[in-house]
Coordinates of C-alpha atoms (C1' of nucleotides) in Angstrom, one line a residue:
Chain W
X258 CA 75.3 89.7 94.6
X259 CA 77.5 87.8 97.2
X260 CA 78.6 90.8 98.7
X261 CA 75.2 92.2 99.3
X262 CA 74.1 88.7 100.9
X263 CA 76.9 88.8 103.8
X264 CA 76.7 92.2 103.8
X265 CA 73.2 92.0 104.3
X266 CA 72.8 88.6 106.6
X267 CA 74.9 90.8 108.8
X268 CA 72.5 92.4 110.8
X269 CA 71.9 93.2 114.8
X270 CA 68.6 90.6 116.2
X271 CA 66.6 92.9 117.2
X272 CA 67.9 96.4 116.7
X273 CA 66.9 96.1 113.1
X274 CA 64.8 99.3 113.1
X275 CA 62.5 100.1 110.6
X276 CA 64.1 100.7 107.1
X277 CA 62.0 104.3 106.9
X278 CA 63.3 105.1 110.5
X279 CA 66.0 108.2 110.5
X280 CA 67.5 106.3 112.9
X281 CA 68.4 103.3 110.9
X282 CA 69.3 105.3 108.2
X283 CA 71.8 106.7 109.6
X284 CA 72.8 103.8 111.8
X285 CA 73.8 102.2 108.4
X286 CA 75.1 105.3 106.9
X287 CA 77.5 105.9 109.3
X288 CA 78.2 102.3 110.3
X289 CA 78.6 102.0 106.1
X290 CA 81.7 104.9 106.1
X291 CA 83.5 103.4 108.8
X292 CA 83.6 99.6 107.6
X293 CA 84.9 102.1 103.8
X294 CA 87.0 103.8 105.1
X295 CA 85.7 107.5 104.8
X296 CA 85.6 107.6 108.8
X297 CA 88.9 106.2 110.0
X298 CA 89.8 105.0 113.1
X299 CA 90.2 108.2 115.8
X300 CA 88.0 110.3 113.5
X301 CA 85.9 111.9 115.7
X302 CA 82.3 111.9 115.3
X303 CA 80.7 115.4 115.6
X304 CA 76.5 114.9 116.1
X305 CA 75.9 118.2 114.4
X306 CA 78.3 117.9 111.5
X307 CA 77.4 114.4 110.8
X308 CA 73.2 115.4 111.0
X309 CA 73.4 118.6 108.9
X310 CA 75.3 116.0 106.0
X311 CA 72.7 113.7 106.3
X312 CA 70.3 116.3 106.3
X313 CA 68.7 115.1 109.2
X314 CA 68.1 116.8 112.9
X315 CA 71.0 115.3 115.9
X316 CA 68.3 113.4 117.5
X317 CA 68.5 110.1 115.8
X318 CA 72.4 110.5 114.5
X319 CA 72.8 110.3 119.1
X320 CA 71.3 107.5 118.9
X321 CA 73.2 105.5 116.0
X322 CA 76.1 106.8 117.4
X323 CA 74.8 105.0 120.6
X324 CA 73.8 101.2 118.4
X325 CA 77.3 101.9 116.7
X326 CA 79.3 102.1 120.0
X327 CA 77.3 99.3 121.7
X328 CA 78.8 97.4 118.8
X329 CA 82.0 98.4 119.7
X330 CA 82.0 100.5 116.3
X331 CA 83.1 103.4 117.8
X332 CA 84.0 105.0 121.1
X333 CA 82.0 108.3 123.5
X334 CA 82.8 109.2 126.1
X335 CA 80.4 111.6 128.1
X336 CA 80.4 115.8 127.4
X337 CA 83.6 115.1 124.8
X338 CA 82.5 113.0 122.0
X339 CA 83.0 109.5 120.0
X340 CA 85.4 108.5 118.4
X341 CA 85.8 105.5 115.8
X342 CA 86.7 102.8 117.8
X343 CA 90.4 102.5 117.2
X344 CA 92.7 99.7 115.3
X345 CA 94.4 99.0 118.6
X346 CA 96.8 95.2 118.4
X347 CA 95.6 94.8 122.0
X348 CA 91.3 95.3 120.2
X349 CA 91.9 92.9 117.1
X350 CA 93.6 90.0 119.4
X351 CA 90.7 90.1 121.6
X352 CA 88.3 89.8 118.8
X353 CA 89.5 87.1 117.5
X354 CA 89.9 85.0 119.7
X355 CA 86.8 86.0 120.7
X356 CA 85.1 85.7 117.4
X357 CA 86.9 82.0 117.9
X358 CA 84.8 80.6 120.7
X359 CA 81.8 82.2 119.3
X360 CA 82.1 81.2 115.9
X361 CA 83.3 77.4 117.0
X362 CA 80.4 77.1 118.5
X363 CA 78.2 78.1 115.4
X364 CA 79.5 76.1 113.4
X365 CA 79.5 72.9 115.6
X366 CA 75.6 73.7 115.9
X367 CA 74.9 74.3 112.6
X368 CA 76.7 71.7 111.1
X369 CA 74.2 69.0 111.6
X370 CA 72.2 70.8 109.7
X371 CA 74.5 71.6 106.5
X372 CA 72.8 69.8 103.9
X373 CA 75.5 68.1 100.7
X374 CA 74.0 71.7 98.5
X375 CA 75.3 73.7 101.1
X376 CA 79.1 71.9 101.4
X377 CA 79.2 72.3 97.3
X378 CA 78.6 76.2 97.7
X379 CA 81.2 76.7 100.3
X380 CA 84.3 74.5 98.7
X381 CA 82.6 76.2 95.0
X382 CA 83.5 79.2 97.1
X383 CA 86.8 77.7 98.4
X384 CA 88.0 77.0 94.8
X385 CA 87.1 80.0 93.9
X386 CA 89.4 81.4 97.3
X387 CA 92.5 79.6 95.9
X388 CA 92.5 80.5 92.5
X389 CA 92.7 83.7 94.1
X390 CA 95.7 83.5 95.6
X391 CA 97.3 83.5 92.1
X392 CA 95.8 86.2 91.3
X393 CA 96.5 87.6 94.4
X394 CA 93.5 89.8 95.2
X395 CA 93.1 90.7 99.2
X396 CA 89.8 92.1 99.7
X397 CA 87.6 89.6 97.3
X398 CA 90.3 86.9 99.3
X399 CA 88.4 88.6 102.1
X400 CA 85.7 89.0 100.9
X401 CA 85.0 85.7 99.9
X402 CA 85.8 84.1 103.4
X403 CA 83.6 85.6 104.7
X404 CA 81.3 84.2 102.6
X405 CA 82.5 80.6 103.4
X406 CA 82.7 80.8 106.3
X407 CA 79.0 82.0 106.8
X408 CA 77.8 79.3 105.2
X409 CA 79.6 77.1 107.9
X410 CA 77.8 78.8 110.9
X411 CA 75.1 80.5 109.2
X412 CA 72.3 77.5 109.9
X413 CA 73.7 77.6 113.6
X414 CA 70.3 77.6 115.4
X415 CA 70.4 79.6 118.3
X416 CA 70.0 83.8 117.7
X417 CA 71.9 84.7 120.1
X418 CA 74.9 82.7 118.9
X419 CA 74.5 83.8 115.8
X420 CA 74.5 87.7 116.6
X421 CA 78.1 87.4 118.8
X422 CA 79.2 86.3 115.4
X423 CA 77.3 88.6 113.4
X424 CA 78.6 91.2 115.8
X425 CA 82.4 90.0 115.5
X426 CA 82.6 89.7 111.9
X427 CA 81.5 93.3 111.7
X428 CA 84.3 94.8 113.9
X429 CA 87.1 92.9 111.8
X430 CA 84.7 94.0 108.5
X431 CA 85.1 97.4 109.7
X432 CA 89.5 96.9 110.8
X433 CA 89.4 96.5 106.6
X434 CA 92.3 98.1 104.2
X435 CA 94.3 98.3 107.8
X436 CA 97.9 97.0 108.2
X437 CA 96.0 93.9 110.5
X438 CA 94.2 91.7 107.4
X439 CA 96.5 90.0 105.8
X440 CA 99.9 87.7 106.6
X441 CA 101.9 86.5 104.1
X442 CA 102.0 83.1 104.3
X443 CA 99.0 82.2 106.0
X444 CA 96.2 83.0 103.2
X445 CA 97.2 79.7 101.6
X446 CA 96.9 77.3 105.0
X447 CA 94.1 78.9 105.4
X448 CA 92.6 77.7 102.4
X449 CA 93.6 74.0 102.8
X450 CA 92.1 74.2 106.9
X451 CA 89.2 75.2 105.1
X452 CA 88.8 71.9 103.0
X453 CA 90.0 70.1 106.4
X454 CA 87.0 71.3 107.3
X455 CA 84.4 70.5 104.9
X456 CA 85.8 67.5 104.8
X457 CA 85.0 66.5 109.0
X458 CA 81.6 67.9 108.5
X459 CA 80.8 66.2 106.1
X460 CA 82.4 62.9 107.3
X461 CA 79.0 63.6 110.2
X462 CA 81.5 63.8 112.6
X463 CA 81.0 65.1 116.5
X464 CA 80.3 68.4 117.5
X465 CA 82.8 68.5 119.7
X466 CA 85.7 67.6 116.8
X467 CA 84.3 70.7 114.4
X468 CA 84.1 73.3 117.3
X469 CA 87.2 72.1 118.1
X470 CA 88.6 72.6 113.7
X471 CA 86.7 76.0 113.7
X472 CA 87.9 77.7 116.6
X473 CA 91.7 76.5 115.2
X474 CA 91.1 77.4 112.8
X475 CA 90.9 80.9 113.4
X476 CA 93.3 80.7 115.9
X477 CA 95.7 79.9 113.0
X478 CA 94.8 83.6 111.5
X479 CA 95.6 85.2 115.3
X480 CA 98.8 83.3 116.1
X481 CA 99.7 84.0 112.2
X482 CA 99.6 87.7 113.1
X483 CA 100.8 87.5 116.3
X484 CA 104.1 85.7 115.3
X485 CA 103.8 88.1 112.0
X486 CA 104.0 91.4 114.2
X487 CA 106.7 89.4 116.5
X488 CA 109.1 90.8 113.6
X489 CA 108.3 94.1 113.6
Chain O
X430 CA 78.7 93.4 150.8
X431 CA 78.5 90.0 148.1
X432 CA 75.6 91.1 146.8
X433 CA 76.4 94.7 145.7
X434 CA 79.6 93.0 145.1
X435 CA 78.9 91.7 141.6
X436 CA 75.6 93.9 140.9
X437 CA 78.4 96.5 140.3
X438 CA 80.9 93.8 139.0
X439 CA 77.9 92.7 136.3
X440 CA 78.5 96.5 134.8
X441 CA 78.8 97.0 130.6
X442 CA 82.4 98.3 129.3
X443 CA 82.0 101.3 127.2
X444 CA 78.4 101.8 127.2
X445 CA 78.6 102.5 131.0
X446 CA 78.2 106.7 130.7
X447 CA 79.2 109.1 133.8
X448 CA 76.7 108.2 136.6
X449 CA 75.8 112.0 136.4
X450 CA 73.9 111.6 133.4
X451 CA 70.0 111.0 133.1
X452 CA 70.7 108.9 130.6
X453 CA 72.3 106.4 133.0
X454 CA 70.3 106.9 135.7
X455 CA 67.1 106.1 134.3
X456 CA 69.6 102.9 132.4
X457 CA 69.4 102.1 136.3
X458 CA 66.5 102.4 137.3
X459 CA 63.9 100.8 134.1
X460 CA 67.1 97.2 135.0
X461 CA 66.5 97.4 138.3
X462 CA 62.6 96.6 138.5
X463 CA 63.0 95.0 135.4
X464 CA 65.5 92.2 137.7
X465 CA 63.3 93.3 140.7
X466 CA 60.3 92.5 139.7
X467 CA 58.5 95.2 139.6
X468 CA 58.3 95.1 136.0
X469 CA 56.9 92.0 135.3
X470 CA 57.8 90.0 131.4
X471 CA 55.6 91.2 129.3
X472 CA 54.6 94.8 130.6
X473 CA 54.1 97.2 128.8
X474 CA 58.0 100.0 129.2
X475 CA 55.0 103.4 128.0
X476 CA 57.8 106.6 127.6
X477 CA 56.2 108.6 129.0
X478 CA 54.4 107.5 132.0
X479 CA 58.2 106.7 132.8
X480 CA 60.0 110.0 132.3
X481 CA 56.7 111.7 134.7
X482 CA 57.4 109.0 137.0
X483 CA 61.8 110.0 136.9
X484 CA 61.2 113.5 136.8
X485 CA 62.9 113.3 133.5
X486 CA 62.2 114.3 130.0
X487 CA 61.1 111.2 128.1
X488 CA 64.8 111.9 125.6
X489 CA 67.0 109.6 128.6
X490 CA 64.4 107.5 128.9
X491 CA 64.4 106.3 125.1
X492 CA 67.9 106.2 125.3
X493 CA 67.6 103.9 128.0
X494 CA 65.2 101.8 126.7
X495 CA 67.2 101.5 123.8
X496 CA 70.1 100.2 125.8
X497 CA 68.6 97.5 127.5
X498 CA 66.5 96.6 124.2
X499 CA 70.5 95.9 122.7
X500 CA 71.1 93.6 126.0
X501 CA 68.0 91.7 125.5
X502 CA 65.7 92.7 128.7
X503 CA 63.4 94.6 126.1
X504 CA 61.9 94.0 122.6
X505 CA 61.1 96.8 121.2
X506 CA 58.6 97.6 118.1
X507 CA 58.7 100.8 115.9
X508 CA 55.7 103.0 116.8
X509 CA 54.3 100.5 118.9
X510 CA 56.3 100.7 121.9
X511 CA 58.6 98.7 124.1
X512 CA 58.1 95.5 126.4
X513 CA 59.8 94.2 129.0
X514 CA 61.3 90.8 126.9
X515 CA 59.5 87.0 128.1
X516 CA 60.1 84.4 129.7
X517 CA 59.8 82.6 126.8
X518 CA 61.0 79.2 127.3
X519 CA 62.8 78.9 124.5
X520 CA 64.6 81.5 124.9
X521 CA 65.8 80.2 128.1
X522 CA 67.1 78.3 126.2
X523 CA 69.1 80.4 124.0
X524 CA 70.5 81.8 127.0
X525 CA 71.9 79.7 128.8
X526 CA 73.4 77.8 126.4
X527 CA 75.0 80.5 125.2
X528 CA 76.7 81.0 128.2
X529 CA 77.3 77.4 128.5
X530 CA 80.2 78.6 125.9
X531 CA 80.8 81.8 127.0
X532 CA 81.0 81.6 130.4
X533 CA 83.2 78.4 129.5
X534 CA 85.4 80.2 127.7
X535 CA 85.7 82.7 130.0
X536 CA 86.2 80.6 133.1
X537 CA 88.9 78.8 131.5
X538 CA 91.0 81.6 130.4
X539 CA 90.2 83.0 134.4
X540 CA 91.9 79.8 135.7
X541 CA 95.5 79.9 135.4
X542 CA 95.4 83.8 137.0
X543 CA 93.3 82.6 140.6
X544 CA 95.4 82.9 143.3
X545 CA 94.9 80.3 146.2
X546 CA 93.0 83.4 148.1
X547 CA 90.7 83.2 145.6
X548 CA 90.0 79.4 145.1
X549 CA 89.7 79.8 149.4
X550 CA 86.8 82.8 149.2
X551 CA 85.1 80.5 146.8
X552 CA 84.8 77.4 148.0
X553 CA 83.9 79.7 150.9
X554 CA 80.5 80.6 149.3
X555 CA 80.0 77.1 147.9
X556 CA 80.2 75.7 151.8
X557 CA 77.4 78.3 152.2
X558 CA 75.2 77.4 149.4
X559 CA 75.6 74.3 150.9
X560 CA 74.1 74.7 154.3
X561 CA 71.3 76.9 152.5
X562 CA 70.5 73.5 151.0
X563 CA 69.1 73.0 154.2
X564 CA 67.4 76.4 155.0
X565 CA 65.9 76.3 151.8
X566 CA 66.4 79.7 150.5
X567 CA 66.7 80.2 146.9
X568 CA 66.6 83.8 146.3
X569 CA 70.4 83.8 148.7
X570 CA 71.4 80.3 146.6
X571 CA 71.3 82.1 143.6
X572 CA 72.8 85.0 144.7
X573 CA 76.2 83.1 146.2
X574 CA 75.7 81.1 142.8
X575 CA 76.6 84.0 141.1
X576 CA 79.0 85.2 143.5
X577 CA 80.5 82.1 143.0
X578 CA 80.7 81.4 139.1
X579 CA 82.5 86.2 138.9
X580 CA 85.4 85.0 141.4
X581 CA 85.8 82.3 138.8
X582 CA 86.0 84.2 135.6
X583 CA 86.2 87.5 137.3
X584 CA 90.1 87.0 136.4
X585 CA 89.3 86.4 132.2
X586 CA 92.0 89.3 130.8
X587 CA 89.8 89.1 127.4
X588 CA 87.2 92.1 128.5
X589 CA 85.5 91.1 125.9
X590 CA 84.3 87.6 126.4
X591 CA 84.0 89.5 130.0
X592 CA 81.2 91.5 128.4
X593 CA 79.6 89.1 127.1
X594 CA 79.9 86.7 130.7
X595 CA 77.5 89.2 132.2
X596 CA 75.2 89.9 129.9
X597 CA 74.3 86.4 130.0
X598 CA 73.6 86.9 133.6
X599 CA 72.4 90.5 133.2
X600 CA 69.5 88.3 131.3
X601 CA 69.1 85.5 133.6
X602 CA 68.6 87.6 136.1
X603 CA 65.6 89.3 134.5
X604 CA 64.4 85.8 134.8
X605 CA 64.1 85.3 137.9
X606 CA 61.0 84.7 140.4
X607 CA 59.6 83.3 137.1
X608 CA 59.4 79.4 137.9
X609 CA 62.8 78.6 135.4
X610 CA 64.9 79.1 138.3
X611 CA 65.1 76.1 140.1
X612 CA 64.9 73.4 139.2
X613 CA 63.8 71.0 142.3
X614 CA 67.0 68.1 142.6
X615 CA 69.4 70.6 140.5
X616 CA 70.7 72.3 143.5
X617 CA 72.7 69.5 145.5
X618 CA 74.7 67.8 142.2
X619 CA 75.5 72.4 141.9
X620 CA 77.3 72.6 144.6
X621 CA 79.6 69.3 144.6
X622 CA 80.0 69.9 140.0
X623 CA 81.2 73.3 142.1
X624 CA 83.7 71.8 144.1
X625 CA 85.4 69.4 141.8
X626 CA 85.6 72.4 139.2
X627 CA 87.8 73.9 142.2
X628 CA 89.8 70.7 142.3
X629 CA 90.9 70.5 138.4
X630 CA 91.3 74.2 138.3
X631 CA 93.4 74.6 141.5
X632 CA 95.5 70.6 140.6
X633 CA 96.5 73.0 137.4
X634 CA 94.2 71.4 134.8
X635 CA 95.3 72.4 131.0
X636 CA 92.5 75.4 130.2
X637 CA 90.1 72.1 127.7
X638 CA 89.6 70.5 130.5
X639 CA 88.2 73.5 132.4
X640 CA 86.4 74.7 130.1
X641 CA 84.7 71.4 129.5
X642 CA 83.7 71.0 133.2
X643 CA 82.1 74.8 133.5
X644 CA 80.7 74.3 130.7
X645 CA 79.2 71.2 131.0
X646 CA 77.8 72.1 134.1
X647 CA 76.0 74.9 132.7
X648 CA 74.8 72.6 130.3
X649 CA 73.6 70.0 133.6
X650 CA 71.3 72.7 134.7
X651 CA 69.4 73.5 131.7
X652 CA 69.5 69.5 131.0
X653 CA 67.8 69.5 134.8
X654 CA 65.7 72.3 133.8
X655 CA 64.5 70.4 130.3
X656 CA 63.9 67.3 131.6
X657 CA 61.4 68.9 134.4
X658 CA 59.4 70.8 131.6
X659 CA 58.9 67.8 129.9
X660 CA 56.9 66.0 132.6
X661 CA 54.6 69.3 132.9
Chain P
dT1351 C1' 25.5 89.0 113.0
dC1352 C1' 29.0 89.6 110.9
dC1353 C1' 32.2 92.5 109.0
dA1354 C1' 34.2 96.6 106.9
dT1355 C1' 35.2 101.6 107.8
dA1356 C1' 36.2 105.7 109.7
dG1357 C1' 37.2 108.5 113.8
dT1358 C1' 39.6 109.4 118.0
dG1359 C1' 43.6 108.7 121.0
dA1360 C1' 47.1 107.3 122.5
dT1361 C1' 52.0 106.5 121.4
dC1362 C1' 56.2 107.8 118.9
dG1363 C1' 60.0 109.8 115.8
dT1364 C1' 61.9 113.8 114.8
dA1365 C1' 63.0 119.0 114.7
dT1366 C1' 64.2 122.8 117.4
dA1367 C1' 66.6 124.8 121.5
dC1368 C1' 68.5 126.0 125.5
dG1369 C1' 71.8 124.6 129.6
dA1370 C1' 75.6 122.2 130.3
dT1371 C1' 80.2 120.7 130.0
dT1372 C1' 84.8 120.6 128.1
dT1373 C1' 88.1 122.1 125.3
dC1374 C1' 91.6 125.5 122.7
dG1375 C1' 93.1 130.0 122.7
dT1376 C1' 95.1 134.1 125.0
dA1377 C1' 96.8 136.9 127.2
dC1378 C1' 98.7 138.1 132.3
dT1379 C1' 101.8 136.8 136.2
dT1380 C1' 106.3 135.2 137.7
Chain N
dA1011 C1' 110.8 132.1 128.3
dA1012 C1' 106.7 129.4 130.9
dG1013 C1' 103.3 128.6 133.0
dT1014 C1' 98.9 129.7 135.1
dA1015 C1' 94.0 131.9 135.3
dC1016 C1' 90.6 133.5 133.1
dG1017 C1' 87.8 133.4 128.5
dA1018 C1' 85.3 131.7 124.7
dA1019 C1' 83.5 128.7 120.9
dA1020 C1' 82.6 124.4 120.0
dT1021 C1' 80.0 120.6 121.7
dC1022 C1' 77.0 117.3 124.2
dG1023 C1' 72.6 116.4 127.3
dT1024 C1' 67.9 117.0 127.3
dA1025 C1' 63.4 119.6 127.7
dT1026 C1' 59.4 120.9 125.2
dA1027 C1' 56.7 120.8 120.9
dC1028 C1' 54.9 119.2 116.9
dG1029 C1' 53.8 116.2 113.2
dA1030 C1' 53.3 110.5 112.5
dT1031 C1' 51.8 106.0 113.0
dC1032 C1' 49.5 102.2 115.2
dA1033 C1' 45.6 100.1 118.1
dC1034 C1' 41.4 100.3 119.5
dT1035 C1' 36.3 101.8 118.9
dA1036 C1' 32.1 102.6 117.3
dT1037 C1' 29.1 103.1 113.7
dG1038 C1' 27.1 101.7 109.5
dG1039 C1' 25.7 98.4 106.0
dA1040 C1' 25.9 93.7 103.6

DNA sequence: TCCATAGTGATCGTATACGATTTCGTACTT
DNA sequence: AAGTACGAAATCGTATACGATCACTATGGA
């Protein structure tokens, strides 16, 4: 349930064509296979092959690929074709930095709109994450982490910013099951920072403080990854 | 010269298909007509008509429209068609707020990379803006304003953030010759703030200060507009 | 007079078809 | 043996064609 909630929420603002559209179906299908890992980074996306596989013509598939390109999930080269976008460490860095900025802003903007029940829900999710630490279930932990942050930024009144946050999370999702996702010591700190962030919002701290905290929380994850990468 | 410089710089990261592509030509053509004002907001973009006009088939035109949709310049409804995106005051507000955030970040990130010659160039542009104030040439003023800020954020090392800034400016460009663009008293203050921003960067201020200043500069424009709107 | 409904025109969505470009393999030359 | 040039297969880009969907209008009945 929590999974589908977030997955559904992470949808484009205006680009959400009617579900009946084959373009849309193709888009969903290909995207699913990318984040799920069926199409690994570097995988060559051949229009004809995908079209035959889905039972469509190439035209809707083509459109779907272009949409995925705009989101940065696939790279495209004229007269050559599309490939699943790389897990390039540099890309990861850029994506995380961008997300730290837009998510920080989104969280700050939605903070005043978060009521007590939402806070409680977030806290419950965070507690579940704490439990996850002991049973060591990275997949579930990642999912809960997304849920947690969704609760915090989803009330952001500016749809553009919200869309940017969704895109950032989308790209991160496509890196699933890659080496990036989990940095050993980081998870524990992360849970603590979540609680601190909740307290900050509860106390009605000003937007600037919330933004800074949210941004720092993500930057810390990035820094932890960089520190780890240095060792290898 | 300055005009073409910026216009060229404002291009998508990955979506830049080869210039020979008809999709690309159609994209450029339609976009040009939108920002230039030939297609006013609300104008109905009929695929067949545009295709006939450009001498292409509808397929590349369709793709171009979808790209413009992703950038928010046109709205699209399935089985109905595309229209030039509105000058909705709310949209303007959202766009400006988003831009204030990403442009602030971009400016802060590129600040350390701006050398003395770039500063000088920016200052020259700003002086030209000051002259413009007296001759009252809004079109040129707007262009110079874009040039000025381009110099400041174009060195941003994170291409994603840079792309977001470009998209924001693009959307603003499509509002040209609409009532938004010019708020009477604002222009003068704007020039002064530009100079202050330059001094801040020159002095090697930390990223946080630069970001805050750049963001505030844009927010101030937004606030000025809102204050004016209140009166009408 | 107003509302419901069927018909018509316009436009979009998708399939199929063909020309253009690239890439890879093979044969030939040095 | 290595490099180059040629050719064929694969794939993309675009045109054309047709079916599907929607908006609008006119006509009939309440």
